Structure formats: structure tokens, C-alpha cells
GROMACS .gro file of C-alpha atoms in nm:
model
  353
    1MET     CA    1  -8.906   2.986  -7.928
    2LYS     CA    2  -8.802   3.314  -8.091
    3TYR     CA    3  -8.541   3.555  -7.954
    4ILE     CA    4  -8.631   3.911  -8.052
    5PHE     CA    5  -8.384   4.200  -8.031
    6SER     CA    6  -8.543   4.544  -8.035
    7SER     CA    7  -8.352   4.868  -8.098
    8PRO     CA    8  -8.589   5.130  -8.244
    9TYR     CA    9  -8.317   5.397  -8.264
   10TYR     CA   10  -8.058   5.172  -8.428
   11LEU     CA   11  -7.897   5.335  -8.735
   12ASN     CA   12  -7.731   5.101  -8.983
   13LYS     CA   13  -7.482   5.362  -9.108
   14ARG     CA   14  -7.354   5.498  -8.776
   15ALA     CA   15  -7.078   5.321  -8.581
   16THR     CA   16  -7.178   5.366  -8.216
   17GLY     CA   17  -7.124   5.120  -7.934
   18ALA     CA   18  -7.497   5.046  -7.907
   19ASN     CA   19  -7.532   4.999  -8.283
   20LYS     CA   20  -7.229   4.771  -8.302
   21ARG     CA   21  -7.360   4.555  -8.020
   22PHE     CA   22  -7.697   4.518  -8.191
   23GLU     CA   23  -7.532   4.414  -8.518
   24ARG     CA   24  -7.268   4.181  -8.376
   25VAL     CA   25  -7.504   3.985  -8.153
   26LEU     CA   26  -7.751   3.955  -8.440
   27TYR     CA   27  -7.488   3.834  -8.687
   28GLU     CA   28  -7.355   3.573  -8.443
   29LEU     CA   29  -7.699   3.429  -8.361
   30GLN     CA   30  -7.908   3.471  -8.677
   31ASP     CA   31  -7.815   3.137  -8.837
   32LYS     CA   32  -7.821   2.939  -8.512
   33TYR     CA   33  -8.151   3.040  -8.350
   34ASP     CA   34  -8.497   3.164  -8.443
   35ILE     CA   35  -8.428   3.539  -8.436
   36GLY     CA   36  -8.642   3.849  -8.485
   37ILE     CA   37  -8.547   4.218  -8.479
   38VAL     CA   38  -8.741   4.540  -8.423
   39VAL     CA   39  -8.597   4.844  -8.603
   40ALA     CA   40  -8.718   5.159  -8.775
   41LYS     CA   41  -8.824   5.125  -9.138
   42GLY     CA   42  -8.518   5.136  -9.364
   43GLU     CA   43  -8.270   5.068  -9.082
   44VAL     CA   44  -8.236   4.690  -9.119
   45PRO     CA   45  -7.871   4.583  -9.059
   46LEU     CA   46  -7.690   4.538  -9.390
   47ASP     CA   47  -7.587   4.174  -9.342
   48VAL     CA   48  -7.907   4.041  -9.189
   49SER     CA   49  -7.995   3.683  -9.281
   50PRO     CA   50  -8.316   3.605  -9.474
   51SER     CA   51  -8.407   3.374  -9.184
   52VAL     CA   52  -8.449   3.670  -8.945
   53THR     CA   53  -8.805   3.792  -8.884
   54LEU     CA   54  -8.828   4.168  -8.936
   55TYR     CA   55  -9.060   4.396  -8.741
   56GLU     CA   56  -9.011   4.740  -8.899
   57ILE     CA   57  -9.157   5.046  -8.728
   58PRO     CA   58  -9.316   5.286  -8.981
   59LEU     CA   59  -9.113   5.607  -9.011
   60PHE     CA   60  -9.400   5.838  -8.915
   61ILE     CA   61  -9.406   5.648  -8.584
   62ALA     CA   62  -9.031   5.588  -8.540
   63ASN     CA   63  -8.958   5.962  -8.570
   64ARG     CA   64  -9.180   6.041  -8.271
   65ARG     CA   65  -9.087   5.898  -7.932
   66LEU     CA   66  -9.441   5.903  -7.790
   67LEU     CA   67  -9.585   5.722  -8.092
   68THR     CA   68  -9.298   5.472  -8.079
   69PHE     CA   69  -9.372   5.409  -7.712
   70ILE     CA   70  -9.740   5.342  -7.785
   71TYR     CA   71  -9.652   5.122  -8.083
   72LEU     CA   72  -9.402   4.916  -7.882
   73ASN     CA   73  -9.650   4.866  -7.599
   74ILE     CA   74  -9.881   4.691  -7.844
   75LEU     CA   75  -9.602   4.501  -8.020
   76TYR     CA   76  -9.436   4.381  -7.698
   77LEU     CA   77  -9.771   4.266  -7.560
   78TYR     CA   78  -9.816   4.065  -7.880
   79PHE     CA   79  -9.471   3.909  -7.829
   80SER     CA   80  -9.559   3.812  -7.472
   81LEU     CA   81  -9.872   3.626  -7.585
   82PHE     CA   82  -9.658   3.391  -7.793
   83LYS     CA   83  -9.394   3.346  -7.522
   84ASN     CA   84  -9.118   3.501  -7.731
   85ILE     CA   85  -8.803   3.620  -7.554
   86LEU     CA   86  -8.743   3.992  -7.600
   87ILE     CA   87  -8.433   4.205  -7.538
   88SER     CA   88  -8.509   4.576  -7.580
   89ASP     CA   89  -8.306   4.895  -7.525
   90PHE     CA   90  -8.594   5.141  -7.570
   91ASN     CA   91  -8.677   5.401  -7.306
   92PRO     CA   92  -8.931   5.465  -7.162
   93ILE     CA   93  -8.983   5.095  -7.097
   94PRO     CA   94  -9.310   4.954  -7.241
   95VAL     CA   95  -9.559   4.825  -6.984
   96SER     CA   96  -9.548   4.454  -7.072
   97MET     CA   97  -9.183   4.438  -6.961
   98PHE     CA   98  -9.288   4.493  -6.600
   99PHE     CA   99  -9.495   4.176  -6.602
  100SER     CA  100  -9.340   3.937  -6.851
  101LYS     CA  101  -9.057   3.714  -6.729
  102ARG     CA  102  -8.947   3.666  -7.089
  103GLN     CA  103  -8.873   4.032  -7.161
  104PHE     CA  104  -8.537   4.192  -7.077
  105GLN     CA  105  -8.439   4.559  -7.066
  106LEU     CA  106  -8.089   4.626  -7.205
  107ILE     CA  107  -7.916   4.904  -7.009
  108HIS     CA  108  -7.599   5.041  -7.169
  109ASP     CA  109  -7.496   5.263  -6.877
  110THR     CA  110  -7.616   5.417  -6.551
  111ARG     CA  111  -7.484   5.770  -6.597
  112ILE     CA  112  -7.801   5.917  -6.447
  113PHE     CA  113  -7.657   5.831  -6.105
  114ASP     CA  114  -7.362   6.064  -6.178
  115ASN     CA  115  -7.555   6.356  -6.329
  116PHE     CA  116  -7.401   6.297  -6.672
  117GLY     CA  117  -7.731   6.208  -6.837
  118ARG     CA  118  -7.921   6.423  -7.085
  119TRP     CA  119  -8.240   6.408  -6.879
  120ASP     CA  120  -8.407   6.649  -6.640
  121LYS     CA  121  -8.468   6.557  -6.276
  122LEU     CA  122  -8.821   6.426  -6.333
  123SER     CA  123  -8.715   6.211  -6.630
  124SER     CA  124  -8.424   6.068  -6.429
  125MET     CA  125  -8.654   5.977  -6.140
  126PHE     CA  126  -8.895   5.808  -6.380
  127MET     CA  127  -8.613   5.610  -6.545
  128LYS     CA  128  -8.481   5.493  -6.209
  129PHE     CA  129  -8.832   5.383  -6.112
  130GLN     CA  130  -8.863   5.185  -6.435
  131TRP     CA  131  -8.522   5.021  -6.398
  132LYS     CA  132  -8.604   4.917  -6.044
  133HIS     CA  133  -8.936   4.754  -6.131
  134VAL     CA  134  -8.878   4.601  -6.475
  135LYS     CA  135  -8.859   4.222  -6.436
  136ASN     CA  136  -8.520   4.147  -6.592
  137LYS     CA  137  -8.220   4.352  -6.698
  138VAL     CA  138  -7.916   4.299  -6.923
  139VAL     CA  139  -7.614   4.526  -6.864
  140VAL     CA  140  -7.278   4.549  -7.040
  141SER     CA  141  -7.039   4.543  -6.743
  142GLN     CA  142  -7.010   4.417  -6.386
  143PHE     CA  143  -6.953   4.780  -6.286
  144THR     CA  144  -7.295   4.873  -6.426
  145LYS     CA  145  -7.462   4.578  -6.254
  146ASP     CA  146  -7.306   4.661  -5.917
  147ARG     CA  147  -7.407   5.026  -5.947
  148LEU     CA  148  -7.762   4.940  -6.050
  149CYS     CA  149  -7.810   4.691  -5.768
  150LYS     CA  150  -7.661   4.926  -5.508
  151GLU     CA  151  -7.847   5.242  -5.606
  152LEU     CA  152  -8.187   5.081  -5.662
  153SER     CA  153  -8.170   4.782  -5.423
  154ILE     CA  154  -8.223   4.541  -5.710
  155LYS     CA  155  -8.176   4.165  -5.674
  156GLU     CA  156  -7.854   4.059  -5.843
  157SER     CA  157  -8.026   3.751  -5.983
  158SER     CA  158  -8.245   3.970  -6.206
  159VAL     CA  159  -7.946   4.130  -6.383
  160ILE     CA  160  -7.739   3.958  -6.653
  161VAL     CA  161  -7.394   4.091  -6.745
  162SER     CA  162  -7.332   4.066  -7.119
  163TYR     CA  163  -7.010   4.236  -7.227
  164ASN     CA  164  -6.943   4.428  -7.546
  165GLY     CA  165  -6.659   4.292  -7.754
  166VAL     CA  166  -6.454   4.263  -8.070
  167LEU     CA  167  -6.419   4.015  -8.354
  168PRO     CA  168  -6.101   3.805  -8.379
  169SER     CA  169  -6.062   3.951  -8.730
  170ASP     CA  170  -6.022   4.294  -8.567
  171PHE     CA  171  -5.691   4.195  -8.409
  172ASP     CA  172  -5.402   4.375  -8.572
  173VAL     CA  173  -5.105   4.142  -8.609
  174SER     CA  174  -4.885   4.405  -8.774
  175LEU     CA  175  -4.804   4.618  -8.471
  176ASN     CA  176  -4.472   4.725  -8.623
  177LYS     CA  177  -4.628   4.920  -8.910
  178ASP     CA  178  -4.561   5.294  -8.925
  179LYS     CA  179  -4.826   5.492  -8.740
  180ALA     CA  180  -4.883   5.851  -8.850
  181ILE     CA  181  -5.123   5.958  -8.572
  182ASP     CA  182  -4.970   6.018  -8.230
  183LEU     CA  183  -5.294   6.040  -8.034
  184LEU     CA  184  -5.649   5.924  -8.114
  185TYR     CA  185  -5.965   5.978  -7.911
  186VAL     CA  186  -6.300   5.833  -8.025
  187ALA     CA  187  -6.587   5.977  -7.821
  188THR     CA  188  -6.898   6.191  -7.853
  189PHE     CA  189  -6.840   6.558  -7.780
  190GLU     CA  190  -7.005   6.596  -7.440
  191GLU     CA  191  -6.901   6.695  -7.090
  192ARG     CA  192  -6.835   6.350  -6.943
  193LYS     CA  193  -6.588   6.267  -7.221
  194ASN     CA  194  -6.355   6.531  -7.075
  195HIS     CA  195  -6.204   6.666  -7.398
  196ILE     CA  196  -6.127   7.000  -7.231
  197ASN     CA  197  -5.882   6.854  -6.979
  198LEU     CA  198  -5.719   6.651  -7.255
  199ILE     CA  199  -5.663   6.960  -7.471
  200ARG     CA  200  -5.527   7.153  -7.173
  201ALA     CA  201  -5.288   6.864  -7.116
  202LEU     CA  202  -5.178   6.885  -7.480
  203ALA     CA  203  -5.102   7.254  -7.432
  204ASN     CA  204  -4.841   7.151  -7.171
  205ILE     CA  205  -4.657   6.922  -7.415
  206GLU     CA  206  -4.375   7.084  -7.611
  207GLU     CA  207  -4.333   6.817  -7.879
  208ARG     CA  208  -4.561   6.874  -8.179
  209LEU     CA  209  -4.819   6.595  -8.196
  210ILE     CA  210  -5.063   6.476  -8.460
  211VAL     CA  211  -5.396   6.433  -8.282
  212THR     CA  212  -5.735   6.311  -8.409
  213PHE     CA  213  -6.070   6.349  -8.235
  214LEU     CA  214  -6.362   6.148  -8.375
  215GLY     CA  215  -6.717   6.177  -8.249
  216LYS     CA  216  -7.070   6.306  -8.284
  217ASP     CA  217  -7.142   6.650  -8.142
  218LEU     CA  218  -7.374   6.638  -7.840
  219GLY     CA  219  -7.342   7.009  -7.764
  220MET     CA  220  -6.977   7.057  -7.666
  221LYS     CA  221  -6.787   7.053  -7.995
  222ALA     CA  222  -6.772   7.431  -8.048
  223VAL     CA  223  -6.633   7.484  -7.697
  224ILE     CA  224  -6.381   7.203  -7.747
  225GLU     CA  225  -6.266   7.342  -8.083
  226GLU     CA  226  -6.216   7.684  -7.926
  227GLU     CA  227  -6.005   7.530  -7.650
  228ALA     CA  228  -5.807   7.335  -7.912
  229SER     CA  229  -5.712   7.660  -8.085
  230LYS     CA  230  -5.503   7.743  -7.777
  231ALA     CA  231  -5.293   7.430  -7.834
  232ASP     CA  232  -5.205   7.532  -8.189
  233ARG     CA  233  -4.853   7.385  -8.184
  234HIS     CA  234  -5.022   7.049  -8.240
  235GLN     CA  235  -5.199   6.931  -8.555
  236ILE     CA  236  -5.549   6.857  -8.425
  237THR     CA  237  -5.812   6.712  -8.659
  238PHE     CA  238  -6.183   6.683  -8.579
  239LEU     CA  239  -6.391   6.414  -8.752
  240ASP     CA  240  -6.767   6.371  -8.719
  241SER     CA  241  -6.838   6.030  -8.869
  242VAL     CA  242  -6.647   5.755  -9.048
  243SER     CA  243  -6.724   5.410  -9.186
  244GLU     CA  244  -6.621   5.091  -9.005
  245ASN     CA  245  -6.329   5.046  -9.245
  246GLU     CA  246  -6.216   5.406  -9.194
  247LEU     CA  247  -6.239   5.363  -8.817
  248ALA     CA  248  -6.023   5.050  -8.842
  249ASP     CA  249  -5.767   5.250  -9.041
  250LEU     CA  250  -5.763   5.519  -8.772
  251TYR     CA  251  -5.697   5.261  -8.501
  252GLN     CA  252  -5.425   5.089  -8.703
  253ASN     CA  253  -5.252   5.418  -8.784
  254SER     CA  254  -5.249   5.550  -8.426
  255LYS     CA  255  -4.971   5.504  -8.172
  256ILE     CA  256  -5.168   5.599  -7.863
  257PHE     CA  257  -5.540   5.572  -7.797
  258ILE     CA  258  -5.648   5.794  -7.511
  259SER     CA  259  -5.974   5.811  -7.318
  260PRO     CA  260  -5.992   6.069  -7.038
  261SER     CA  261  -6.365   5.997  -6.991
  262LEU     CA  262  -6.511   6.061  -6.647
  263TYR     CA  263  -6.784   5.799  -6.685
  264GLU     CA  264  -6.851   5.497  -6.909
  265GLY     CA  265  -7.086   5.202  -6.895
  266PHE     CA  266  -6.827   4.987  -7.075
  267GLY     CA  267  -6.586   5.175  -7.302
  268MET     CA  268  -6.584   4.983  -7.630
  269PRO     CA  269  -6.329   5.212  -7.804
  270ILE     CA  270  -6.051   5.124  -7.558
  271LEU     CA  271  -6.105   4.753  -7.626
  272GLU     CA  272  -6.118   4.806  -8.003
  273ALA     CA  273  -5.809   5.026  -7.997
  274TYR     CA  274  -5.615   4.766  -7.800
  275ALA     CA  275  -5.726   4.492  -8.040
  276TYR     CA  276  -5.600   4.698  -8.334
  277GLY     CA  277  -5.258   4.750  -8.179
  278CYS     CA  278  -5.281   5.091  -8.011
  279LYS     CA  279  -5.116   5.156  -7.677
  280VAL     CA  280  -5.413   5.250  -7.457
  281ILE     CA  281  -5.396   5.516  -7.187
  282CYS     CA  282  -5.716   5.604  -7.004
  283SER     CA  283  -5.894   5.734  -6.696
  284ASP     CA  284  -5.844   5.550  -6.371
  285ILE     CA  285  -6.210   5.446  -6.346
  286PHE     CA  286  -6.338   5.106  -6.239
  287VAL     CA  287  -6.497   4.999  -6.566
  288PHE     CA  288  -6.178   5.061  -6.767
  289HIS     CA  289  -5.990   4.832  -6.528
  290GLU     CA  290  -6.266   4.574  -6.580
  291VAL     CA  291  -6.222   4.593  -6.958
  292LEU     CA  292  -5.843   4.613  -7.001
  293GLY     CA  293  -5.687   4.549  -6.661
  294SER     CA  294  -5.306   4.564  -6.679
  295LYS     CA  295  -5.311   4.605  -7.059
  296ALA     CA  296  -5.376   4.981  -7.024
  297THR     CA  297  -5.197   5.267  -6.851
  298TYR     CA  298  -5.413   5.479  -6.621
  299PHE     CA  299  -5.413   5.845  -6.517
  300ASN     CA  300  -5.618   6.082  -6.304
  301ALA     CA  301  -5.853   6.238  -6.561
  302GLU     CA  302  -5.932   6.531  -6.334
  303GLU     CA  303  -5.565   6.637  -6.319
  304VAL     CA  304  -5.427   6.795  -6.636
  305SER     CA  305  -5.069   6.728  -6.528
  306SER     CA  306  -5.142   6.356  -6.484
  307ILE     CA  307  -5.281   6.336  -6.838
  308SER     CA  308  -4.992   6.524  -7.000
  309ARG     CA  309  -4.730   6.324  -6.809
  310THR     CA  310  -4.887   5.993  -6.913
  311ILE     CA  311  -4.904   6.101  -7.279
  312GLU     CA  312  -4.535   6.197  -7.283
  313GLU     CA  313  -4.424   5.879  -7.105
  314SER     CA  314  -4.634   5.659  -7.334
  315LEU     CA  315  -4.501   5.819  -7.652
  316SER     CA  316  -4.141   5.791  -7.535
  317SER     CA  317  -4.184   5.420  -7.457
  318PHE     CA  318  -4.396   5.332  -7.761
  319SER     CA  319  -4.108   5.156  -7.939
  320ASN     CA  320  -4.107   4.897  -7.659
  321PHE     CA  321  -4.485   4.852  -7.679
  322LYS     CA  322  -4.475   4.768  -8.051
  323ASP     CA  323  -4.327   4.426  -7.975
  324GLN     CA  324  -4.610   4.322  -7.743
  325LYS     CA  325  -4.868   4.068  -7.860
  326VAL     CA  326  -5.238   4.155  -7.861
  327ILE     CA  327  -5.433   3.912  -7.640
  328VAL     CA  328  -5.807   3.972  -7.603
  329PRO     CA  329  -5.977   3.739  -7.350
  330ASN     CA  330  -6.244   3.506  -7.490
  331HIS     CA  331  -6.521   3.673  -7.290
  332PHE     CA  332  -6.472   3.982  -7.509
  333HIS     CA  333  -6.522   3.789  -7.835
  334TRP     CA  334  -6.864   3.847  -7.992
  335GLU     CA  335  -6.925   3.478  -8.060
  336VAL     CA  336  -6.871   3.392  -7.694
  337ILE     CA  337  -7.068   3.696  -7.574
  338SER     CA  338  -7.370   3.612  -7.791
  339GLU     CA  339  -7.386   3.246  -7.696
  340GLN     CA  340  -7.338   3.330  -7.328
  341LEU     CA  341  -7.624   3.580  -7.344
  342ILE     CA  342  -7.862   3.314  -7.475
  343SER     CA  343  -7.738   3.068  -7.212
  344ASP     CA  344  -7.779   3.318  -6.927
  345ILE     CA  345  -8.128   3.416  -7.041
  346ASP     CA  346  -8.236   3.053  -7.064
  347SER     CA  347  -8.088   2.977  -6.721
  348LEU     CA  348  -8.265   3.274  -6.564
  349LEU     CA  349  -8.599   3.179  -6.717
  350PHE     CA  350  -8.559   2.816  -6.613
  351LYS     CA  351  -8.498   2.920  -6.253
  352LYS     CA  352  -8.805   3.140  -6.254
  353VAL     CA  353  -9.045   2.888  -6.402
   0.00000   0.00000   0.00000
């Protein structure tokens, strides 16, 4: 029995949460199970094992969503004929996934319920319809599962929670090293990430801070940079893209990691930042509590004064934080996550046979 992971828009040189998940699960499972992957031509993960079966989508198809959808409908139907198990994150969802018990739709977040999606009303309605009727789902947090089941009246038994995580090798044991960056925020530049309120909070802080923003522009960067010019007492750096090693260096060289995001499906950067030894301060939203619990400090992301006050208090108490030990629960380790995903899928299929 083959487990096939499909991510047609995976990019092997961009460090996003979705891309990291695809890679980490693959690397943990590829030498233990019969694994296949579906990716665009030329986007095979760098450390893939020779034992993995590759299904590469030709570029002239992969660059066009409609052609990709048609191609995947045929490919996924082929998979179903051989009783392969498929986990796919492609939208719109190919038809075979509505009928095959062995095919699972991976849902990274449910932001369409909060009007933070990049889809028009008709597209959102269509996506909700697909999510409701696809046979099985995999989501990355209990928060996402609860929201999905509540909004669409979905049976809880059809939804598997499979967390995102970190590698034990990510854990920074040298918390006492000098850290040059006062404040780091890793997030795409879009409305829900709430950069504007963060910058307005910085404008209220008298002490000069070294601040780094890292993220891909999804339409808001120019507005955010203009707002940042009003907080010119601080040294604010904008970065578009870095390698995994460079990202690790940013985490390790930062005192405070902040996330004022208004919505997340999981929030991988706060977990990574904590693992690398940052003090994490973040929005008081349910999913962040699910990920870090008492290990983070929370603020009201809609109140500028709450953000600025938390930044100042966290910086002033950072010397005490440096002595704390990093402890990441096992269920956020990629090895555990990957094995649990296989176990949960097998259990669900066994119950449905």
C-alpha cells in the first residue's frame, strides 16, 4: 500500500509553513513506508530518497490552475483504482476525493470563515461546499477542526488533526548568546497579519529598537513600509526571502518574536521561534494558546497600547527569560507527527471498511 502526498504548488526553495510540512513529513516517512509524491516538474524536495515514487506535473500544466485541476482528476482517479492512500492540499478538490475513502484533503486553515481569504464570495461558497462533502480531511490544529465541524456541520470522525512541528535539532541550547535583534516578525505581508497595528505600537515606544520583518508580499508591503517610515526612531529592516539556515540565524539572534496576527490555522513561526530560544509574544487567539500555552505572553492585537506595553515589558524582563529551558512537547516533533498521521489514517480507514 502506497502513501502519496500531493502538493502541486510546493516550491523547494521557499520556506513557507505548507512547504515545510510537506518536506518534513516526507523526510520522516520516506525510508519507512512505500511513499509517492506529486509535485510540479523541477520542484522535487532536495533530500528526497531514491525509494520515493515521483509523479511530476509538466510545467505547461502546473503553471495553469485549470489544467492542473484536470490533470489531477485523472491522476487521482488512477490512484484510487490501485487503492493507494492520498493526502492532497490542492484546491479546487478533484472529483475522486468525494468518493474515495482512501483520499484525504489537507486543509491548512479556515480563514474563509473570517473574510481573510483571497477569494471572492462565489469561490468561498464553492470551497465550503467542497470541504463539507469531501470524504476525509486532515487539518493542522484542533482549532481548525472545531471551526470546520461547527461551520459546516461535519462529522468529527472524518477530520484528523495532524499538527505542524519542529525538529529536535532546531532547539537552541545556547539561550545566553548575545542577540542583536530586539524584535522579529515572520509573516506574509497581508491584512490578517496585522503589521500596521504593530508598527503603530512601535511608534509609542521611546527606546530605539532593532526590528526585522520577514515575509512575502501579498499586496500590503508598500502600505506597511509607508507606515514604518513614521516610526523612524527604530531601525526597521524588511526581508523578502531567506534560506532555512538564514531563518535559523534570525531566530537565534532575536530577543523577542512577535506575532500580532488576527487569524492563523496553526502559527508555525511562533513554535519555531520558541524552539530557537526567542521569547514569544503574540495575539490572544485560540490557536496560539493551543500551540504554546503558558510558554508565550499574549496581548490584544486590536489594541495598539496592549501591543506596545507587552513589547516593553518583555524586553525589560528578557534577562530573566534567558535562563529558561526550551521544552517542546513530543506531539510537536515531526517524527511523532508523521507516524501519528499514518496511524490515524489507518485507524480511520479500518473503521470505515
